[in-house]
Amino acid sequence: MRPVKTPIELPIAPMLAKSAKTVPDPDAIDGGYSYEPKWDGFRVIVIRDRAKVELASRSGKSLTRYFPEVVEAVSQYLPEQIVLDGEIVVRRGEPDHQRLDWESLSARIHPAASRIALLARETPAEIIAFDLLALGDQSYLDAPFATRRDALEGIPLASDAPIHLTRTTGDAEVARDWFTRFEGAGLDGVIAKPLAAPYSPGKRIMVKVKHRRTAEAIVIGYRIHKSGKGVGSLLLGLIDEGGELIGVGGIAAFTGARRLELIDELEPLVIRGEDGEAVHAETDRSRFSSSKDISYVPLRPERVVEVAFDQLEGQRFRHAVTFVRWRPDRTPESCLLEQIERAPEYDLGDILT
């Protein structure tokens, strides 16, 4: 990160959230909660010191070079000295039918400068601002969120600026409605922030409530763990409307012991060639896997697993899914894409306005 002058010490870790199953009531904490939508993008600390602009990721790595249009917007629309917490997002769709586009956002992390410039024009990113850490020569880290929010609202923004102030409400019922309704625009859930709490870098002070569902899928293969021992991930499939078995994502995060057990458990399902050796296949190579090993061991599509997931985007699970249990009572033929509950469409523009 380039040296910049601010009233707070940099780099700074963003304040984090702990998971909850339901939206907490306002009186569940001293001082009450403020609620806001949970955006599904890249968390970012935006830092401007006059002509210098930095975009720092949650881990502290710089995102600045990947989003030149965001740097330009920060320089044009935000005060000369400011540090704010927010999210970088990309939207897609026609007016009145827009939603967040994670795939296009992910594609923005590219090593080639020419590609970065092209994507900045084709899939421009925007900032959702939701907390203020410093403004001018004043630090807001020790101020309660209610004060930080008031100061953030006091920053004038042009209506056409690609920088948006996230919505907030003190009404838990409104937040619960957002949780359901805004999912159709690609949002991830709801955040509850203690109104009386200071900004606490790296600490899980907030509460997040995310969408969580389960589905049954067919295990169609596995990848060897990067250590070379055991199953690194299980590849999953579902049957689409045309009766075709399609890949929809995978399960990872197994313990070392479980990785070795899975090799033995799945051995009877391994597809073998005429020489008796396991057949090796490859998944489609993408922009994210140009230098990665995409080979896998294909399995006969006979075993069904129940998984927990956040969202299905297009025909793939939005994030890596979580193993719940084997389902010997379910047949592969019953694992249809149409079983997945999809949120009703909701226009992202209505949330940003």
mmCIF file of C-alpha atoms in Angstrom:
data_model
loop_
_atom_site.group_PDB
_atom_site.id
_atom_site.type_symbol
_atom_site.label_atom_id
_atom_site.label_comp_id
_atom_site.label_asym_id
_atom_site.label_seq_id
_atom_site.Cartn_x
_atom_site.Cartn_y
_atom_site.Cartn_z
ATOM 1 C CA MET A 1 0.000 0.000 0.000
ATOM 2 C CA ARG A 2 1.317 3.446 -0.901
ATOM 3 C CA PRO A 3 1.899 5.771 2.074
ATOM 4 C CA VAL A 4 -1.107 7.995 2.744
ATOM 5 C CA LYS A 5 -1.796 10.434 5.534
ATOM 6 C CA THR A 6 -4.859 9.784 7.706
ATOM 7 C CA PRO A 7 -5.779 10.343 11.371
ATOM 8 C CA ILE A 8 -5.872 6.571 11.880
ATOM 9 C CA GLU A 9 -3.110 4.017 11.611
ATOM 10 C CA LEU A 10 -3.003 1.995 8.395
ATOM 11 C CA PRO A 11 -3.386 -0.717 7.308
ATOM 12 C CA ILE A 12 -6.549 -1.391 9.254
ATOM 13 C CA ALA A 13 -8.618 -4.580 9.388
ATOM 14 C CA PRO A 14 -12.353 -4.210 8.798
ATOM 15 C CA MET A 15 -14.811 -4.896 11.598
ATOM 16 C CA LEU A 16 -16.298 -8.385 11.233
ATOM 17 C CA ALA A 17 -19.555 -10.177 12.013
ATOM 18 C CA LYS A 18 -20.544 -13.371 13.788
ATOM 19 C CA SER A 19 -23.217 -15.607 12.305
ATOM 20 C CA ALA A 20 -26.743 -15.950 13.649
ATOM 21 C CA LYS A 21 -29.720 -17.954 12.421
ATOM 22 C CA THR A 22 -32.264 -15.155 12.801
ATOM 23 C CA VAL A 23 -32.332 -11.363 12.783
ATOM 24 C CA PRO A 24 -31.857 -10.243 16.413
ATOM 25 C CA ASP A 25 -34.383 -7.976 18.098
ATOM 26 C CA PRO A 26 -33.288 -4.363 18.711
ATOM 27 C CA ASP A 27 -33.358 -4.779 22.494
ATOM 28 C CA ALA A 28 -31.078 -7.850 22.354
ATOM 29 C CA ILE A 29 -28.108 -5.546 23.006
ATOM 30 C CA ASP A 30 -27.577 -2.380 25.032
ATOM 31 C CA GLY A 31 -28.167 0.626 22.813
ATOM 32 C CA GLY A 32 -30.026 -1.386 20.200
ATOM 33 C CA TYR A 33 -29.207 -2.505 16.657
ATOM 34 C CA SER A 34 -29.152 -0.821 13.297
ATOM 35 C CA TYR A 35 -29.900 -3.165 10.393
ATOM 36 C CA GLU A 36 -28.677 -3.050 6.803
ATOM 37 C CA PRO A 37 -28.567 -5.349 3.761
ATOM 38 C CA LYS A 38 -25.595 -7.700 3.485
ATOM 39 C CA TRP A 39 -23.914 -7.050 0.160
ATOM 40 C CA ASP A 40 -22.236 -9.834 -1.791
ATOM 41 C CA GLY A 41 -19.051 -8.330 -3.210
ATOM 42 C CA PHE A 42 -15.466 -7.551 -2.251
ATOM 43 C CA ARG A 43 -15.107 -5.974 1.188
ATOM 44 C CA VAL A 44 -12.970 -2.859 0.855
ATOM 45 C CA ILE A 45 -11.439 -0.129 2.958
ATOM 46 C CA VAL A 46 -11.464 3.002 0.771
ATOM 47 C CA ILE A 47 -8.681 5.462 1.574
ATOM 48 C CA ARG A 48 -8.282 8.885 -0.024
ATOM 49 C CA ASP A 49 -5.600 11.419 0.825
ATOM 50 C CA ARG A 50 -6.074 14.147 -1.766
ATOM 51 C CA ALA A 51 -4.604 12.749 -5.010
ATOM 52 C CA LYS A 52 -3.773 9.369 -3.483
ATOM 53 C CA VAL A 53 -6.450 6.652 -3.460
ATOM 54 C CA GLU A 54 -6.064 3.139 -2.102
ATOM 55 C CA LEU A 55 -8.545 0.249 -2.110
ATOM 56 C CA ALA A 56 -7.566 -2.303 0.533
ATOM 57 C CA SER A 57 -9.128 -5.764 0.716
ATOM 58 C CA ARG A 58 -10.254 -7.490 3.895
ATOM 59 C CA SER A 59 -6.861 -9.217 4.093
ATOM 60 C CA GLY A 60 -5.019 -5.945 3.579
ATOM 61 C CA LYS A 61 -3.981 -6.605 -0.011
ATOM 62 C CA SER A 62 -4.382 -3.798 -2.501
ATOM 63 C CA LEU A 63 -7.266 -3.915 -4.965
ATOM 64 C CA THR A 64 -6.411 -0.514 -6.407
ATOM 65 C CA ARG A 65 -4.983 -1.594 -9.780
ATOM 66 C CA TYR A 66 -7.966 -3.816 -10.573
ATOM 67 C CA PHE A 67 -10.611 -1.080 -10.299
ATOM 68 C CA PRO A 68 -9.381 2.099 -12.012
ATOM 69 C CA GLU A 69 -12.948 3.340 -12.491
ATOM 70 C CA VAL A 70 -13.558 3.072 -8.738
ATOM 71 C CA VAL A 71 -10.363 5.025 -8.031
ATOM 72 C CA GLU A 72 -11.596 7.706 -10.441
ATOM 73 C CA ALA A 73 -15.006 7.817 -8.736
ATOM 74 C CA VAL A 74 -13.428 8.134 -5.283
ATOM 75 C CA SER A 75 -11.268 11.024 -6.539
ATOM 76 C CA GLN A 76 -14.250 12.734 -8.119
ATOM 77 C CA TYR A 77 -17.011 12.271 -5.566
ATOM 78 C CA LEU A 78 -15.546 11.718 -2.078
ATOM 79 C CA PRO A 79 -13.931 14.292 0.227
ATOM 80 C CA GLU A 80 -10.189 14.860 -0.128
ATOM 81 C CA GLN A 81 -9.344 13.018 3.081
ATOM 82 C CA ILE A 82 -11.516 10.058 4.034
ATOM 83 C CA VAL A 83 -11.391 6.425 5.107
ATOM 84 C CA LEU A 84 -14.571 4.415 4.750
ATOM 85 C CA ASP A 85 -15.666 0.792 4.947
ATOM 86 C CA GLY A 86 -17.708 -0.657 2.140
ATOM 87 C CA GLU A 87 -18.164 -3.241 -0.580
ATOM 88 C CA ILE A 88 -17.146 -3.276 -4.238
ATOM 89 C CA VAL A 89 -19.930 -4.733 -6.402
ATOM 90 C CA VAL A 90 -20.779 -5.208 -10.062
ATOM 91 C CA ARG A 91 -24.331 -5.307 -11.319
ATOM 92 C CA ARG A 92 -25.836 -6.816 -14.448
ATOM 93 C CA GLY A 93 -29.172 -6.825 -16.227
ATOM 94 C CA GLU A 94 -31.425 -4.338 -17.923
ATOM 95 C CA PRO A 95 -32.985 -1.456 -15.964
ATOM 96 C CA ASP A 96 -35.690 -2.723 -13.570
ATOM 97 C CA HIS A 97 -34.178 -6.231 -13.771
ATOM 98 C CA GLN A 98 -30.735 -5.776 -12.268
ATOM 99 C CA ARG A 99 -28.900 -7.905 -9.724
ATOM 100 C CA LEU A 100 -25.416 -8.347 -8.326
ATOM 101 C CA ASP A 101 -23.044 -10.218 -10.628
ATOM 102 C CA TRP A 102 -20.410 -12.147 -8.679
ATOM 103 C CA GLU A 103 -18.888 -13.800 -11.755
ATOM 104 C CA SER A 104 -18.187 -10.465 -13.435
ATOM 105 C CA LEU A 105 -16.800 -9.060 -10.195
ATOM 106 C CA SER A 106 -14.468 -12.025 -9.743
ATOM 107 C CA ALA A 107 -13.243 -11.660 -13.317
ATOM 108 C CA ARG A 108 -11.966 -8.188 -12.467
ATOM 109 C CA ILE A 109 -8.982 -9.677 -10.625
ATOM 110 C CA HIS A 110 -6.776 -10.147 -13.667
ATOM 111 C CA PRO A 111 -3.001 -9.824 -14.126
ATOM 112 C CA ALA A 112 -3.106 -8.120 -17.536
ATOM 113 C CA ALA A 113 -3.413 -4.319 -17.535
ATOM 114 C CA SER A 114 -5.120 -4.345 -20.933
ATOM 115 C CA ARG A 115 -7.751 -6.782 -19.652
ATOM 116 C CA ILE A 116 -8.305 -4.683 -16.529
ATOM 117 C CA ALA A 117 -8.899 -1.601 -18.677
ATOM 118 C CA LEU A 118 -11.351 -3.477 -20.908
ATOM 119 C CA LEU A 119 -13.334 -4.911 -17.989
ATOM 120 C CA ALA A 120 -13.445 -1.527 -16.267
ATOM 121 C CA ARG A 121 -15.426 -0.322 -19.283
ATOM 122 C CA GLU A 122 -17.514 -3.445 -19.881
ATOM 123 C CA THR A 123 -18.365 -4.374 -16.277
ATOM 124 C CA PRO A 124 -17.778 -1.228 -14.206
ATOM 125 C CA ALA A 125 -17.734 -1.667 -10.443
ATOM 126 C CA GLU A 126 -19.409 0.479 -7.808
ATOM 127 C CA ILE A 127 -18.968 1.071 -4.096
ATOM 128 C CA ILE A 128 -21.554 0.472 -1.395
ATOM 129 C CA ALA A 129 -20.495 2.581 1.601
ATOM 130 C CA PHE A 130 -21.636 1.441 5.050
ATOM 131 C CA ASP A 131 -19.253 2.819 7.678
ATOM 132 C CA LEU A 132 -16.968 5.809 8.252
ATOM 133 C CA LEU A 133 -13.549 5.445 9.878
ATOM 134 C CA ALA A 134 -12.053 8.897 9.314
ATOM 135 C CA LEU A 135 -12.978 12.199 7.686
ATOM 136 C CA GLY A 136 -10.550 15.079 7.281
ATOM 137 C CA ASP A 137 -8.292 15.080 10.318
ATOM 138 C CA GLN A 138 -10.901 13.417 12.567
ATOM 139 C CA SER A 139 -10.911 9.728 13.484
ATOM 140 C CA TYR A 140 -14.309 8.094 14.001
ATOM 141 C CA LEU A 141 -13.014 4.763 15.293
ATOM 142 C CA ASP A 142 -14.030 5.482 18.886
ATOM 143 C CA ALA A 143 -17.389 7.001 17.975
ATOM 144 C CA PRO A 144 -20.542 4.867 18.290
ATOM 145 C CA PHE A 145 -22.009 3.608 15.043
ATOM 146 C CA ALA A 146 -24.947 6.021 15.342
ATOM 147 C CA THR A 147 -22.482 8.924 15.182
ATOM 148 C CA ARG A 148 -20.464 7.344 12.370
ATOM 149 C CA ARG A 149 -23.617 6.790 10.349
ATOM 150 C CA ASP A 150 -24.782 10.394 10.805
ATOM 151 C CA ALA A 151 -21.389 11.633 9.601
ATOM 152 C CA LEU A 152 -21.473 9.260 6.628
ATOM 153 C CA GLU A 153 -24.929 10.490 5.661
ATOM 154 C CA GLY A 154 -23.600 14.034 5.791
ATOM 155 C CA ILE A 155 -21.238 13.428 2.877
ATOM 156 C CA PRO A 156 -22.965 14.760 -0.262
ATOM 157 C CA LEU A 157 -22.980 12.446 -3.270
ATOM 158 C CA ALA A 158 -24.205 13.172 -6.773
ATOM 159 C CA SER A 159 -27.175 11.066 -7.820
ATOM 160 C CA ASP A 160 -25.212 9.615 -10.722
ATOM 161 C CA ALA A 161 -22.137 8.731 -8.642
ATOM 162 C CA PRO A 162 -21.151 5.028 -8.635
ATOM 163 C CA ILE A 163 -20.843 5.310 -4.850
ATOM 164 C CA HIS A 164 -23.937 4.448 -2.833
ATOM 165 C CA LEU A 165 -24.862 4.737 0.830
ATOM 166 C CA THR A 166 -26.362 1.478 2.038
ATOM 167 C CA ARG A 167 -29.835 1.497 3.512
ATOM 168 C CA THR A 168 -30.334 1.166 7.251
ATOM 169 C CA THR A 169 -33.333 0.675 9.518
ATOM 170 C CA GLY A 170 -33.938 0.358 13.224
ATOM 171 C CA ASP A 171 -36.962 -1.859 12.621
ATOM 172 C CA ALA A 172 -36.212 -5.590 12.864
ATOM 173 C CA GLU A 173 -39.363 -6.444 10.897
ATOM 174 C CA VAL A 174 -38.200 -4.294 7.997
ATOM 175 C CA ALA A 175 -34.824 -6.050 8.171
ATOM 176 C CA ARG A 176 -36.534 -9.444 8.066
ATOM 177 C CA ASP A 177 -38.455 -8.309 4.997
ATOM 178 C CA TRP A 178 -35.187 -7.213 3.369
ATOM 179 C CA PHE A 179 -33.689 -10.601 4.158
ATOM 180 C CA THR A 180 -36.349 -12.287 2.025
ATOM 181 C CA ARG A 181 -37.007 -9.670 -0.647
ATOM 182 C CA PHE A 182 -33.502 -8.466 -1.467
ATOM 183 C CA GLU A 183 -32.167 -11.970 -2.118
ATOM 184 C CA GLY A 184 -33.821 -11.749 -5.519
ATOM 185 C CA ALA A 185 -31.313 -9.021 -6.396
ATOM 186 C CA GLY A 186 -28.354 -11.166 -5.351
ATOM 187 C CA LEU A 187 -27.861 -9.821 -1.839
ATOM 188 C CA ASP A 188 -26.532 -12.135 0.830
ATOM 189 C CA GLY A 189 -28.683 -11.500 3.907
ATOM 190 C CA VAL A 190 -28.816 -8.897 6.675
ATOM 191 C CA ILE A 191 -26.261 -7.273 9.000
ATOM 192 C CA ALA A 192 -27.086 -5.997 12.500
ATOM 193 C CA LYS A 193 -24.729 -3.355 13.932
ATOM 194 C CA PRO A 194 -24.722 -2.251 17.581
ATOM 195 C CA LEU A 195 -25.648 1.427 17.550
ATOM 196 C CA ALA A 196 -23.564 2.198 20.644
ATOM 197 C CA ALA A 197 -20.418 0.270 19.687
ATOM 198 C CA PRO A 198 -17.189 1.856 18.399
ATOM 199 C CA TYR A 199 -15.528 0.605 15.229
ATOM 200 C CA SER A 200 -13.536 -2.465 16.297
ATOM 201 C CA PRO A 201 -11.023 -3.563 13.620
ATOM 202 C CA GLY A 202 -10.787 -7.324 13.172
ATOM 203 C CA LYS A 203 -13.352 -8.090 15.866
ATOM 204 C CA ARG A 204 -16.695 -9.810 15.311
ATOM 205 C CA ILE A 205 -18.889 -7.085 16.740
ATOM 206 C CA MET A 206 -21.669 -7.214 14.169
ATOM 207 C CA VAL A 207 -24.214 -9.975 13.553
ATOM 208 C CA LYS A 208 -24.791 -11.480 10.100
ATOM 209 C CA VAL A 209 -27.773 -13.531 9.024
ATOM 210 C CA LYS A 210 -27.178 -15.285 5.706
ATOM 211 C CA HIS A 211 -29.383 -17.365 3.468
ATOM 212 C CA ARG A 212 -28.849 -21.052 4.092
ATOM 213 C CA ARG A 213 -30.567 -23.934 2.328
ATOM 214 C CA THR A 214 -30.066 -27.638 1.742
ATOM 215 C CA ALA A 215 -30.314 -29.766 -1.383
ATOM 216 C CA GLU A 216 -29.542 -33.288 -2.546
ATOM 217 C CA ALA A 217 -26.882 -33.670 -5.233
ATOM 218 C CA ILE A 218 -25.067 -36.486 -7.006
ATOM 219 C CA VAL A 219 -21.370 -37.066 -6.344
ATOM 220 C CA ILE A 220 -19.832 -37.268 -9.818
ATOM 221 C CA GLY A 221 -16.119 -37.241 -8.993
ATOM 222 C CA TYR A 222 -13.396 -36.057 -6.687
ATOM 223 C CA ARG A 223 -10.143 -34.151 -6.805
ATOM 224 C CA ILE A 224 -7.043 -35.303 -4.990
ATOM 225 C CA HIS A 225 -6.004 -32.981 -2.173
ATOM 226 C CA LYS A 226 -3.121 -30.619 -2.948
ATOM 227 C CA SER A 227 -1.000 -32.594 -0.457
ATOM 228 C CA GLY A 228 -1.341 -35.589 -2.757
ATOM 229 C CA LYS A 229 -3.141 -37.588 -0.087
ATOM 230 C CA GLY A 230 -6.864 -38.192 0.081
ATOM 231 C CA VAL A 231 -9.890 -36.419 -1.363
ATOM 232 C CA GLY A 232 -9.521 -32.675 -1.605
ATOM 233 C CA SER A 233 -13.029 -31.978 -2.863
ATOM 234 C CA LEU A 234 -16.127 -33.793 -4.058
ATOM 235 C CA LEU A 235 -17.617 -32.691 -7.375
ATOM 236 C CA LEU A 236 -21.397 -32.447 -7.497
ATOM 237 C CA GLY A 237 -23.987 -32.735 -10.232
ATOM 238 C CA LEU A 238 -27.695 -32.141 -10.746
ATOM 239 C CA ILE A 239 -30.012 -33.149 -13.567
ATOM 240 C CA ASP A 240 -31.218 -30.196 -15.608
ATOM 241 C CA GLU A 241 -34.548 -29.650 -17.358
ATOM 242 C CA GLY A 242 -33.353 -31.568 -20.405
ATOM 243 C CA GLY A 243 -32.351 -34.618 -18.369
ATOM 244 C CA GLU A 244 -28.613 -33.897 -18.641
ATOM 245 C CA LEU A 245 -26.294 -34.325 -15.666
ATOM 246 C CA ILE A 246 -24.431 -31.043 -15.166
ATOM 247 C CA GLY A 247 -21.716 -29.985 -12.740
ATOM 248 C CA VAL A 248 -22.915 -27.490 -10.147
ATOM 249 C CA GLY A 249 -20.000 -27.062 -7.719
ATOM 250 C CA GLY A 250 -18.173 -28.944 -5.028
ATOM 251 C CA ILE A 251 -17.587 -29.717 -1.364
ATOM 252 C CA ALA A 252 -14.203 -29.113 0.249
ATOM 253 C CA ALA A 253 -12.942 -28.514 3.810
ATOM 254 C CA PHE A 254 -12.523 -32.122 4.970
ATOM 255 C CA THR A 255 -10.187 -33.078 7.788
ATOM 256 C CA GLY A 256 -7.017 -35.003 6.993
ATOM 257 C CA ALA A 257 -8.455 -38.228 8.399
ATOM 258 C CA ARG A 258 -11.730 -37.789 6.524
ATOM 259 C CA ARG A 259 -9.904 -37.183 3.232
ATOM 260 C CA LEU A 260 -8.251 -40.594 3.502
ATOM 261 C CA GLU A 261 -11.506 -42.299 4.533
ATOM 262 C CA LEU A 262 -13.278 -40.914 1.469
ATOM 263 C CA ILE A 263 -10.741 -42.545 -0.851
ATOM 264 C CA ASP A 264 -11.766 -45.952 0.503
ATOM 265 C CA GLU A 265 -15.492 -45.156 0.644
ATOM 266 C CA LEU A 266 -15.619 -44.008 -2.972
ATOM 267 C CA GLU A 267 -13.340 -46.716 -4.387
ATOM 268 C CA PRO A 268 -16.225 -48.938 -5.593
ATOM 269 C CA LEU A 269 -17.598 -46.026 -7.658
ATOM 270 C CA VAL A 270 -14.367 -45.098 -9.473
ATOM 271 C CA ILE A 271 -14.723 -45.349 -13.250
ATOM 272 C CA ARG A 272 -11.882 -47.441 -14.681
ATOM 273 C CA GLY A 273 -10.557 -48.038 -18.164
ATOM 274 C CA GLU A 274 -9.993 -51.388 -19.859
ATOM 275 C CA ASP A 275 -6.589 -51.609 -18.202
ATOM 276 C CA GLY A 276 -8.203 -51.375 -14.780
ATOM 277 C CA GLU A 277 -6.687 -47.992 -14.044
ATOM 278 C CA ALA A 278 -8.839 -45.138 -12.791
ATOM 279 C CA VAL A 279 -9.951 -42.823 -15.584
ATOM 280 C CA HIS A 280 -8.850 -39.217 -15.151
ATOM 281 C CA ALA A 281 -10.915 -36.356 -16.540
ATOM 282 C CA GLU A 282 -10.765 -32.573 -16.457
ATOM 283 C CA THR A 283 -13.360 -29.954 -15.669
ATOM 284 C CA ASP A 284 -13.762 -27.007 -18.030
ATOM 285 C CA ARG A 285 -10.885 -24.574 -17.712
ATOM 286 C CA SER A 286 -11.881 -21.053 -16.742
ATOM 287 C CA ARG A 287 -10.127 -17.734 -16.295
ATOM 288 C CA PHE A 288 -9.620 -18.678 -12.645
ATOM 289 C CA SER A 289 -8.017 -22.036 -13.374
ATOM 290 C CA SER A 290 -5.577 -21.247 -16.172
ATOM 291 C CA SER A 291 -2.631 -22.446 -14.096
ATOM 292 C CA LYS A 292 -4.414 -24.889 -11.799
ATOM 293 C CA ASP A 293 -4.728 -28.649 -11.915
ATOM 294 C CA ILE A 294 -8.314 -29.223 -13.029
ATOM 295 C CA SER A 295 -8.078 -33.020 -13.289
ATOM 296 C CA TYR A 296 -10.413 -35.215 -11.268
ATOM 297 C CA VAL A 297 -11.342 -38.842 -10.746
ATOM 298 C CA PRO A 298 -14.795 -39.469 -12.233
ATOM 299 C CA LEU A 299 -17.259 -41.620 -10.299
ATOM 300 C CA ARG A 300 -20.320 -43.514 -11.376
ATOM 301 C CA PRO A 301 -23.197 -41.123 -10.560
ATOM 302 C CA GLU A 302 -24.856 -43.342 -7.974
ATOM 303 C CA ARG A 303 -24.276 -41.745 -4.592
ATOM 304 C CA VAL A 304 -26.385 -38.885 -3.253
ATOM 305 C CA VAL A 305 -25.282 -36.328 -0.678
ATOM 306 C CA GLU A 306 -27.188 -33.612 1.158
ATOM 307 C CA VAL A 307 -25.424 -30.263 1.138
ATOM 308 C CA ALA A 308 -25.992 -26.841 2.670
ATOM 309 C CA PHE A 309 -25.583 -23.827 0.393
ATOM 310 C CA ASP A 310 -26.198 -20.092 0.232
ATOM 311 C CA GLN A 311 -27.413 -19.415 -3.303
ATOM 312 C CA LEU A 312 -27.602 -20.986 -6.725
ATOM 313 C CA GLU A 313 -26.426 -18.525 -9.365
ATOM 314 C CA GLY A 314 -27.322 -19.671 -12.845
ATOM 315 C CA GLN A 315 -26.603 -23.400 -12.724
ATOM 316 C CA ARG A 316 -23.883 -23.402 -10.068
ATOM 317 C CA PHE A 317 -23.769 -23.058 -6.315
ATOM 318 C CA ARG A 318 -22.630 -19.540 -5.464
ATOM 319 C CA HIS A 319 -19.960 -20.636 -2.949
ATOM 320 C CA ALA A 320 -18.400 -23.945 -1.981
ATOM 321 C CA VAL A 321 -21.110 -25.952 -0.275
ATOM 322 C CA THR A 322 -21.023 -27.780 3.043
ATOM 323 C CA PHE A 323 -21.395 -31.510 3.551
ATOM 324 C CA VAL A 324 -24.469 -32.372 5.669
ATOM 325 C CA ARG A 325 -24.939 -36.137 5.311
ATOM 326 C CA TRP A 326 -25.093 -39.004 2.861
ATOM 327 C CA ARG A 327 -28.591 -39.751 1.544
ATOM 328 C CA PRO A 328 -28.796 -43.502 0.766
ATOM 329 C CA ASP A 329 -32.583 -43.099 0.698
ATOM 330 C CA ARG A 330 -32.437 -40.837 -2.362
ATOM 331 C CA THR A 331 -31.861 -41.926 -5.942
ATOM 332 C CA PRO A 332 -29.679 -39.948 -8.345
ATOM 333 C CA GLU A 333 -32.686 -39.540 -10.636
ATOM 334 C CA SER A 334 -34.394 -37.463 -7.956
ATOM 335 C CA CYS A 335 -31.559 -34.880 -7.807
ATOM 336 C CA LEU A 336 -33.096 -32.346 -10.163
ATOM 337 C CA LEU A 337 -31.972 -28.789 -10.722
ATOM 338 C CA GLU A 338 -35.586 -27.715 -10.330
ATOM 339 C CA GLN A 339 -35.548 -28.776 -6.661
ATOM 340 C CA ILE A 340 -33.446 -25.709 -5.819
ATOM 341 C CA GLU A 341 -35.458 -22.908 -4.325
ATOM 342 C CA ARG A 342 -34.715 -19.647 -6.105
ATOM 343 C CA ALA A 343 -35.532 -16.233 -4.706
ATOM 344 C CA PRO A 344 -38.099 -14.203 -6.678
ATOM 345 C CA GLU A 345 -36.418 -11.597 -8.854
ATOM 346 C CA TYR A 346 -35.977 -8.181 -7.247
ATOM 347 C CA ASP A 347 -34.458 -5.152 -8.966
ATOM 348 C CA LEU A 348 -31.102 -4.081 -7.532
ATOM 349 C CA GLY A 349 -31.807 -0.547 -8.685
ATOM 350 C CA ASP A 350 -34.660 -0.290 -6.180
ATOM 351 C CA ILE A 351 -32.219 -1.075 -3.368
ATOM 352 C CA LEU A 352 -29.579 1.406 -4.524
ATOM 353 C CA THR A 353 -32.064 4.223 -5.071
#
